[in-house]
Amino acid sequence: MLVQWCLSAQYFSEAELHAAAERITGDAADELQATVESMNGALGPFALALRSGMEQTTGDRRWAVVSTSADPISALGTPYPPATIAVLRHLLELVVTDDGYAIGLHHAVREAAAKCPAATTRRVAEDIVQRLADDGWLTVESQWVGVGQRACIELQPYLADAYPDCIKTCCLCKEMATRGIVCAACAEVLHPHCAERLESAAALSCPACRQRMANSESFGPHRPSRQKSETPL
Ligand SMILES: [Zn+2]
Ligand SMILES: [Zn+2]
């Protein structure tokens, strides 16, 4: 029953998983690890797995039922029309290969429209981008589009395989980073949440090279220090 709950919920917080596990199996929170292992045993034959990732700004853990197939974007098929899948694939590529890990919203909508059938209006393209953001695949913040937390959890193997030179890993927690700051001295990166954890004790210094990170460049959506300006529509 808990496996069924996960399959219908698809993408949920750790608190929601705890609550469901407690309600359905009566397991206490400290048994979550064992519960997840047994669920992964049940999901394995269907090329599915329960995986988690840290929300990079807040540090909250989120879980998702992920496809372990070679092309997890195609496996998303059911809820989305092919054009939406094509838009997601294309926008993820644009964001991940962008130096700053974000593209302007107008640019994203224009690119989305170009991936859709010819008669698609700008309004429909906007709705597709918004739906992908609402479902966690992308994030839209202050007119910038970035990689959503759900994509970090579900599509990480795909992204790492397709864009190996573009994937950043936080040097503190070792999870994929699609936003944060870059050390000017050694180019290692930190999530916003991980930087905050380190900074609370003292002035922030890079865990890798020990240099102060006072004027570090940030990356990901909603970056005030961003130099590149948005091209008008
Ligand atoms: Zn981190
Ligand atoms: Zn460094």
Tab-separated table of C-alpha atoms and ligand atoms in Angstrom:
chain	number	residue	atom	x	y	z
A	1	MET	CA	0.000	0.000	0.000
A	2	LEU	CA	2.854	2.382	0.726
A	3	VAL	CA	4.346	1.593	-2.702
A	4	GLN	CA	0.953	2.470	-4.215
A	5	TRP	CA	0.856	5.726	-2.267
A	6	CYS	CA	4.334	6.626	-3.598
A	7	LEU	CA	3.344	5.750	-7.172
A	8	SER	CA	0.302	8.019	-7.052
A	9	ALA	CA	2.050	10.851	-5.165
A	10	GLN	CA	5.125	10.697	-7.521
A	11	TYR	CA	6.994	13.635	-5.920
A	12	PHE	CA	6.728	14.477	-2.219
A	13	SER	CA	8.521	15.869	0.824
A	14	GLU	CA	10.207	13.657	3.405
A	15	ALA	CA	7.582	14.801	5.935
A	16	GLU	CA	4.812	13.543	3.622
A	17	LEU	CA	6.639	10.218	3.209
A	18	HIS	CA	7.033	9.897	6.996
A	19	ALA	CA	3.340	10.599	7.511
A	20	ALA	CA	2.275	8.085	4.860
A	21	ALA	CA	4.662	5.403	6.185
A	22	GLU	CA	3.397	5.889	9.719
A	23	ARG	CA	-0.253	5.801	8.627
A	24	ILE	CA	0.077	2.775	6.356
A	25	THR	CA	2.745	0.578	7.952
A	26	GLY	CA	2.853	1.976	11.505
A	27	ASP	CA	6.646	2.310	11.114
A	28	ALA	CA	8.319	5.033	13.157
A	29	ALA	CA	10.348	7.745	11.451
A	30	ASP	CA	13.682	6.127	12.370
A	31	GLU	CA	12.744	3.049	10.336
A	32	LEU	CA	12.450	5.062	7.123
A	33	GLN	CA	15.731	3.723	5.716
A	34	ALA	CA	14.544	0.110	6.015
A	35	THR	CA	11.106	1.042	4.638
A	36	VAL	CA	12.687	2.716	1.597
A	37	GLU	CA	14.939	-0.303	1.002
A	38	SER	CA	12.021	-2.713	1.048
A	39	MET	CA	9.999	-0.466	-1.273
A	40	ASN	CA	12.925	-0.285	-3.690
A	41	GLY	CA	12.962	-4.086	-3.678
A	42	ALA	CA	9.317	-4.022	-4.809
A	43	LEU	CA	9.829	-1.251	-7.409
A	44	GLY	CA	13.032	-2.674	-8.934
A	45	PRO	CA	11.375	-5.198	-11.305
A	46	PHE	CA	9.359	-2.309	-12.837
A	47	ALA	CA	12.527	-0.244	-13.565
A	48	LEU	CA	11.447	2.225	-10.858
A	49	ALA	CA	13.123	3.371	-7.662
A	50	LEU	CA	12.461	5.718	-4.764
A	51	ARG	CA	15.204	8.374	-4.653
A	52	SER	CA	15.725	11.582	-2.721
A	53	GLY	CA	17.514	14.893	-3.114
A	54	MET	CA	18.042	17.963	-0.980
A	55	GLU	CA	16.097	21.109	-1.833
A	56	GLN	CA	19.149	23.287	-2.516
A	57	THR	CA	17.961	26.486	-0.865
A	58	THR	CA	16.109	25.194	2.211
A	59	GLY	CA	17.920	21.897	2.834
A	60	ASP	CA	14.602	19.993	3.008
A	61	ARG	CA	14.710	16.488	1.569
A	62	ARG	CA	12.296	15.576	-1.230
A	63	TRP	CA	11.551	12.134	-2.651
A	64	ALA	CA	10.432	10.933	-6.060
A	65	VAL	CA	9.579	7.684	-7.791
A	66	VAL	CA	12.176	7.665	-10.565
A	67	SER	CA	12.565	5.629	-13.713
A	68	THR	CA	15.815	3.667	-13.805
A	69	SER	CA	15.549	3.205	-17.583
A	70	ALA	CA	18.210	4.567	-19.928
A	71	ASP	CA	16.045	7.492	-21.070
A	72	PRO	CA	14.055	8.692	-18.043
A	73	ILE	CA	12.639	11.717	-19.892
A	74	SER	CA	10.818	9.451	-22.356
A	75	ALA	CA	9.597	7.369	-19.420
A	76	LEU	CA	7.796	10.483	-18.113
A	77	GLY	CA	5.563	10.025	-21.158
A	78	THR	CA	2.175	9.310	-19.628
A	79	PRO	CA	1.081	12.660	-18.192
A	80	TYR	CA	2.629	14.806	-20.929
A	81	PRO	CA	2.061	15.180	-24.678
A	82	PRO	CA	5.187	14.608	-26.831
A	83	ALA	CA	5.610	18.359	-27.432
A	84	THR	CA	5.883	18.968	-23.670
A	85	ILE	CA	8.550	16.258	-23.358
A	86	ALA	CA	10.440	17.856	-26.271
A	87	VAL	CA	10.215	21.283	-24.600
A	88	LEU	CA	11.512	19.882	-21.283
A	89	ARG	CA	14.441	18.138	-22.974
A	90	HIS	CA	15.336	21.305	-24.897
A	91	LEU	CA	15.019	23.750	-21.983
A	92	LEU	CA	17.061	21.494	-19.673
A	93	GLU	CA	19.788	21.448	-22.298
A	94	LEU	CA	19.752	25.248	-22.615
A	95	VAL	CA	19.903	25.754	-18.835
A	96	VAL	CA	22.524	23.102	-18.094
A	97	THR	CA	24.826	24.274	-20.894
A	98	ASP	CA	24.429	27.955	-19.895
A	99	ASP	CA	27.403	29.257	-17.862
A	100	GLY	CA	25.071	30.693	-15.251
A	101	TYR	CA	22.687	27.712	-15.138
A	102	ALA	CA	19.633	29.852	-15.967
A	103	ILE	CA	17.953	31.295	-19.042
A	104	GLY	CA	15.554	34.216	-19.251
A	105	LEU	CA	11.848	33.389	-19.141
A	106	HIS	CA	11.130	35.152	-22.461
A	107	HIS	CA	13.921	33.183	-24.111
A	108	ALA	CA	12.547	29.932	-22.613
A	109	VAL	CA	9.012	30.632	-23.898
A	110	ARG	CA	10.329	31.478	-27.361
A	111	GLU	CA	12.351	28.240	-27.431
A	112	ALA	CA	9.356	26.269	-26.126
A	113	ALA	CA	7.142	27.623	-28.922
A	114	ALA	CA	9.780	26.642	-31.501
A	115	LYS	CA	9.708	23.018	-30.231
A	116	CYS	CA	5.904	22.804	-30.578
A	117	PRO	CA	3.721	22.298	-33.677
A	118	ALA	CA	3.678	25.348	-35.966
A	119	ALA	CA	0.312	26.756	-34.868
A	120	THR	CA	1.281	26.908	-31.182
A	121	THR	CA	0.730	30.361	-29.722
A	122	ARG	CA	2.991	32.121	-27.269
A	123	ARG	CA	0.272	31.667	-24.642
A	124	VAL	CA	0.281	27.876	-25.060
A	125	ALA	CA	4.091	27.821	-24.905
A	126	GLU	CA	3.932	29.867	-21.673
A	127	ASP	CA	1.462	27.371	-20.229
A	128	ILE	CA	3.783	24.455	-21.077
A	129	VAL	CA	6.739	26.139	-19.350
A	130	GLN	CA	4.531	26.964	-16.354
A	131	ARG	CA	3.233	23.392	-16.087
A	132	LEU	CA	6.786	21.998	-16.162
A	133	ALA	CA	7.636	24.450	-13.359
A	134	ASP	CA	4.497	23.587	-11.356
A	135	ASP	CA	5.410	19.886	-11.601
A	136	GLY	CA	8.965	20.559	-10.362
A	137	TRP	CA	10.929	19.844	-13.569
A	138	LEU	CA	11.892	23.486	-14.043
A	139	THR	CA	11.884	26.434	-11.697
A	140	VAL	CA	10.846	29.961	-12.647
A	141	GLU	CA	12.106	32.692	-10.327
A	142	SER	CA	12.236	36.428	-11.013
A	143	GLN	CA	11.918	35.868	-14.778
A	144	TRP	CA	14.722	33.284	-14.821
A	145	VAL	CA	14.261	29.604	-15.646
A	146	GLY	CA	16.457	27.015	-13.924
A	147	VAL	CA	16.547	23.247	-13.327
A	148	GLY	CA	13.743	22.164	-10.959
A	149	GLN	CA	14.456	20.068	-7.885
A	150	ARG	CA	12.443	17.170	-9.270
A	151	ALA	CA	14.663	17.061	-12.356
A	152	CYS	CA	17.712	16.978	-10.045
A	153	ILE	CA	16.322	13.842	-8.387
A	154	GLU	CA	14.735	12.033	-11.331
A	155	LEU	CA	16.884	13.086	-14.276
A	156	GLN	CA	20.339	13.277	-12.706
A	157	PRO	CA	21.684	10.119	-14.412
A	158	TYR	CA	20.330	11.371	-17.764
A	159	LEU	CA	21.826	14.861	-17.303
A	160	ALA	CA	25.166	13.463	-16.105
A	161	ASP	CA	25.282	11.177	-19.129
A	162	ALA	CA	24.148	13.760	-21.701
A	163	TYR	CA	26.104	16.768	-20.354
A	164	PRO	CA	29.017	15.330	-18.353
A	165	ASP	CA	31.078	18.536	-18.620
A	166	CYS	CA	28.248	20.734	-17.366
A	167	ILE	CA	27.251	18.920	-14.171
A	168	LYS	CA	28.241	20.610	-10.917
A	169	THR	CA	28.470	18.777	-7.575
A	170	CYS	CA	28.371	20.551	-4.208
A	171	CYS	CA	31.744	20.065	-2.494
A	172	LEU	CA	30.094	19.858	0.935
A	173	CYS	CA	27.155	17.439	0.509
A	174	LYS	CA	28.208	15.850	-2.833
A	175	GLU	CA	24.741	16.179	-4.388
A	176	MET	CA	24.176	17.757	-7.810
A	177	ALA	CA	24.084	21.552	-7.694
A	178	THR	CA	22.000	23.628	-10.093
A	179	ARG	CA	22.269	26.781	-7.990
A	180	GLY	CA	24.734	28.147	-5.477
A	181	ILE	CA	28.116	29.847	-5.446
A	182	VAL	CA	31.422	29.077	-7.153
A	183	CYS	CA	34.752	29.435	-5.314
A	184	ALA	CA	36.817	32.027	-7.192
A	185	ALA	CA	40.041	30.269	-6.173
A	186	CYS	CA	39.359	26.591	-6.980
A	187	ALA	CA	36.001	26.598	-8.860
A	188	GLU	CA	34.352	24.141	-6.443
A	189	VAL	CA	30.669	24.918	-5.813
A	190	LEU	CA	28.355	25.070	-2.795
A	191	HIS	CA	24.560	24.929	-2.615
A	192	PRO	CA	22.916	28.025	-1.078
A	193	HIS	CA	21.843	25.881	1.898
A	194	CYS	CA	25.301	24.331	2.345
A	195	ALA	CA	26.971	27.765	2.148
A	196	GLU	CA	24.567	29.012	4.809
A	197	ARG	CA	25.402	26.083	7.096
A	198	LEU	CA	29.124	26.862	6.851
A	199	GLU	CA	28.662	30.591	7.148
A	200	SER	CA	26.721	30.507	10.386
A	201	ALA	CA	29.891	29.568	12.279
A	202	ALA	CA	32.334	32.018	10.695
A	203	ALA	CA	32.958	33.973	7.515
A	204	LEU	CA	32.457	31.585	4.623
A	205	SER	CA	35.548	29.798	3.355
A	206	CYS	CA	35.704	27.146	0.655
A	207	PRO	CA	35.635	23.585	2.096
A	208	ALA	CA	37.921	22.449	-0.728
A	209	CYS	CA	40.688	25.081	-0.787
A	210	ARG	CA	40.032	27.051	2.438
A	211	GLN	CA	40.023	30.391	0.584
A	212	ARG	CA	37.507	33.017	1.683
A	213	MET	CA	34.415	33.019	-0.545
A	214	ALA	CA	33.438	36.652	-0.008
A	215	ASN	CA	32.904	37.714	-3.635
A	216	SER	CA	31.933	34.380	-5.180
A	217	GLU	CA	29.941	34.325	-8.410
A	218	SER	CA	26.534	32.742	-7.973
A	219	PHE	CA	24.756	30.468	-10.468
A	220	GLY	CA	21.235	29.181	-10.961
A	221	PRO	CA	18.013	31.202	-11.343
A	222	HIS	CA	17.398	34.408	-9.406
A	223	ARG	CA	21.015	35.524	-9.262
A	224	PRO	CA	21.470	39.214	-8.504
A	225	SER	CA	25.157	39.180	-9.541
A	226	ARG	CA	24.356	37.891	-13.004
A	227	GLN	CA	26.136	39.908	-15.697
A	228	LYS	CA	24.518	38.583	-18.863
A	229	SER	CA	21.412	40.578	-19.728
A	230	GLU	CA	18.183	39.060	-20.967
A	231	THR	CA	17.644	39.455	-24.701
A	232	PRO	CA	14.301	41.133	-25.435
A	233	LEU	CA	11.618	39.104	-27.176
B	1	ZN	ZN	25.386	20.887	-0.841
B	2	ZN	ZN	37.888	26.817	-3.220
